[in-house]
Amino acid sequence: MLLVFAFAKALLFATDVSAQGMPVYDNTNFVSLVKQLIESGKQTAEMIKSVKFLKDAKDAIEKVSSVVQQLRAVEEIGRNNQRLIQVMQNDMQDILNSPYIKPEEVVRVTESFEAIVQDSLDTMDFIDEILSSDYLKMSDAERAEILKKKEAESNEMVSSINLRTKRYRDIISFRKMQDKVNNRETAY
């Protein structure tokens, strides 16, 4: 019995000596680390999904923005053409019916306004072609840029027609005043 006791003590003493240099692992820290890594992976996957969703949303917003710009440009061109029609219906008739416009000027006035109307019609045909087909496979941004240029041209057309109308009205007004001065009564 003493021998067994001495042998057990020797084994215990030997285990103590060899165990002092061995590292001891705590399984709870390792399990916690693995759980954190898994959770981090899930969060990263969710962030990637969020980034993709935001990118898709940004693309959709840019498309809508481009379409809105196109619609605004087309609306402005339409309003400008409406102004042109009003000038043609009202102001041009007044100018042409004025007794102070000479017969040879009627042709020039008519040709002047006719050129603007033809430009307007050409612009509307071009816009119709751009919007109704893929027109050389343009992107929405390129299409919006062309429509913006056409809108600027349309604004210039309205400015030109207003300037011409004002000029002809000024000519009529001047000739009217000149007629009154030339035909006034001189007996005092």
Coordinates of C-alpha atoms in Angstrom, one line a residue:
M1 CA 0.0 0.0 0.0
L2 CA 2.8 2.3 0.7
L3 CA 4.3 1.5 -2.6
V4 CA 1.0 2.4 -4.4
F5 CA 0.8 5.6 -2.4
A6 CA 4.4 6.6 -3.3
F7 CA 3.8 5.7 -6.9
A8 CA 0.6 7.9 -7.0
K9 CA 2.5 10.7 -5.4
A10 CA 5.3 10.4 -7.9
L11 CA 2.8 10.6 -10.8
L12 CA 1.1 13.5 -9.2
F13 CA 4.4 15.3 -8.7
A14 CA 5.5 14.5 -12.3
T15 CA 2.2 15.9 -13.6
D16 CA 2.6 19.1 -11.6
V17 CA 6.0 19.7 -13.1
S18 CA 5.1 19.1 -16.7
A19 CA 1.8 21.0 -16.4
Q20 CA 3.5 24.2 -15.3
G21 CA 4.8 25.0 -18.8
M22 CA 1.6 24.0 -20.7
P23 CA -0.8 26.8 -21.8
V24 CA -4.3 26.6 -20.6
Y25 CA -7.1 27.4 -23.0
D26 CA -10.4 28.9 -22.0
N27 CA -13.1 27.5 -24.2
T28 CA -15.6 30.2 -23.3
N29 CA -13.3 32.9 -24.9
F30 CA -12.9 30.9 -28.1
V31 CA -16.7 30.3 -28.4
S32 CA -17.3 34.0 -27.8
L33 CA -14.8 34.9 -30.5
V34 CA -16.4 32.6 -33.0
K35 CA -19.8 34.0 -32.2
Q36 CA -18.5 37.5 -32.8
L37 CA -17.0 36.6 -36.1
I38 CA -20.2 35.0 -37.3
E39 CA -22.2 38.1 -36.2
S40 CA -19.7 40.3 -37.9
G41 CA -20.1 38.3 -41.1
K42 CA -23.9 38.6 -40.9
Q43 CA -23.6 42.4 -40.4
T44 CA -21.2 42.6 -43.4
A45 CA -23.6 40.7 -45.6
E46 CA -26.4 43.0 -44.5
M47 CA -24.2 46.1 -45.2
I48 CA -23.4 44.7 -48.7
K49 CA -27.2 44.2 -49.3
S50 CA -27.8 47.8 -48.1
V51 CA -25.1 49.2 -50.3
K52 CA -26.5 47.4 -53.4
F53 CA -30.1 48.6 -52.5
L54 CA -28.8 52.2 -52.1
K55 CA -26.9 52.0 -55.4
D56 CA -30.1 50.7 -57.2
A57 CA -32.1 53.4 -55.5
K58 CA -29.6 56.0 -56.7
D59 CA -29.8 54.7 -60.2
A60 CA -33.6 54.8 -60.1
I61 CA -33.6 58.4 -58.8
E62 CA -31.1 59.5 -61.5
K63 CA -33.4 57.9 -64.1
V64 CA -36.4 59.6 -62.7
S65 CA -34.5 62.9 -62.4
S66 CA -33.5 62.6 -66.1
V67 CA -37.0 61.9 -67.2
V68 CA -38.3 64.8 -65.1
Q69 CA -35.7 67.1 -66.8
Q70 CA -36.8 65.8 -70.2
L71 CA -40.4 66.4 -69.3
R72 CA -39.7 70.0 -68.1
A73 CA -37.7 70.7 -71.3
V74 CA -40.5 69.4 -73.5
E75 CA -43.1 71.4 -71.4
E76 CA -41.1 74.6 -71.8
I77 CA -40.8 74.0 -75.6
G78 CA -44.5 73.4 -75.7
R79 CA -45.2 76.6 -73.8
N80 CA -42.9 78.5 -76.2
N81 CA -44.7 77.1 -79.2
Q82 CA -48.0 78.1 -77.6
R83 CA -46.7 81.7 -77.3
L84 CA -45.6 81.6 -80.9
I85 CA -49.1 80.6 -81.9
Q86 CA -50.6 83.4 -79.9
V87 CA -48.3 85.9 -81.5
M88 CA -49.2 84.6 -84.9
Q89 CA -52.9 84.7 -84.2
N90 CA -53.0 88.1 -82.5
D91 CA -50.0 90.3 -83.0
M92 CA -49.1 89.4 -86.6
Q93 CA -52.7 90.0 -87.7
D94 CA -52.6 93.4 -86.1
I95 CA -49.3 94.2 -87.7
L96 CA -50.3 93.0 -91.2
N97 CA -53.7 94.8 -91.0
S98 CA -52.2 98.1 -90.0
P99 CA -52.4 100.9 -92.6
Y100 CA -48.9 101.9 -91.6
I101 CA -47.3 98.8 -92.9
K102 CA -46.4 99.2 -96.6
P103 CA -47.4 96.4 -99.1
E104 CA -43.8 95.5 -99.8
E105 CA -43.1 95.1 -96.0
V106 CA -46.0 92.6 -95.7
V107 CA -44.0 90.0 -97.6
R108 CA -40.9 90.6 -95.4
V109 CA -42.9 90.5 -92.2
T110 CA -44.7 87.3 -93.3
E111 CA -41.4 85.6 -94.4
S112 CA -39.8 86.6 -91.1
F113 CA -42.5 85.0 -89.0
E114 CA -42.7 82.1 -91.3
A115 CA -39.0 81.2 -90.8
I116 CA -39.5 81.2 -87.0
V117 CA -42.6 79.0 -87.4
Q118 CA -40.7 76.6 -89.6
D119 CA -37.8 76.4 -87.1
S120 CA -40.4 75.6 -84.4
L121 CA -42.0 72.9 -86.4
D122 CA -38.6 71.3 -87.2
T123 CA -37.8 71.4 -83.5
M124 CA -41.0 69.6 -82.6
D125 CA -40.3 67.0 -85.2
F126 CA -36.8 66.5 -83.9
I127 CA -38.1 66.2 -80.3
D128 CA -40.7 63.7 -81.4
E129 CA -38.0 61.6 -83.0
I130 CA -35.8 61.7 -79.9
L131 CA -38.6 60.7 -77.5
S132 CA -40.3 58.1 -79.7
S133 CA -37.3 56.1 -80.7
D134 CA -33.9 55.1 -79.3
Y135 CA -32.3 57.7 -81.5
L136 CA -28.9 56.2 -81.9
K137 CA -29.2 54.4 -78.6
M138 CA -28.9 57.5 -76.5
S139 CA -28.8 57.4 -72.7
D140 CA -31.3 59.4 -70.8
A141 CA -28.7 62.0 -69.8
E142 CA -27.7 62.5 -73.4
R143 CA -31.3 62.8 -74.4
A144 CA -31.9 65.3 -71.6
E145 CA -28.9 67.4 -72.7
I146 CA -30.2 67.6 -76.3
L147 CA -33.7 68.6 -75.0
K148 CA -32.1 71.3 -72.9
K149 CA -30.3 72.7 -75.9
K150 CA -33.6 72.6 -77.9
E151 CA -35.3 74.3 -74.9
A152 CA -32.7 77.1 -75.1
E153 CA -33.2 77.4 -78.8
S154 CA -37.0 77.6 -78.2
N155 CA -36.5 80.4 -75.6
E156 CA -34.3 82.3 -78.2
M157 CA -37.2 81.8 -80.7
V158 CA -39.7 83.4 -78.3
S159 CA -37.3 86.2 -77.6
S160 CA -36.7 86.7 -81.3
I161 CA -40.5 86.7 -82.0
N162 CA -41.1 89.2 -79.2
L163 CA -38.3 91.4 -80.4
R164 CA -39.6 91.4 -84.0
T165 CA -43.2 92.0 -82.8
K166 CA -42.0 95.0 -80.7
R167 CA -40.0 96.3 -83.6
Y168 CA -42.9 96.2 -86.0
R169 CA -45.2 97.8 -83.4
D170 CA -42.6 100.6 -82.8
I171 CA -42.5 101.1 -86.6
I172 CA -46.3 101.3 -86.7
S173 CA -46.4 103.7 -83.7
F174 CA -43.7 105.9 -85.3
R175 CA -45.5 106.0 -88.6
K176 CA -48.8 106.8 -86.9
M177 CA -47.2 109.6 -85.0
Q178 CA -45.5 110.9 -88.2
D179 CA -48.9 110.8 -90.0
K180 CA -50.5 112.8 -87.2
V181 CA -47.7 115.4 -87.4
N182 CA -47.8 115.6 -91.2
N183 CA -51.6 115.9 -91.3
R184 CA -52.2 118.2 -88.4
E185 CA -54.2 121.3 -88.8
T186 CA -52.1 124.4 -89.2
A187 CA -54.7 127.1 -88.9
Y188 CA -54.6 128.8 -85.5

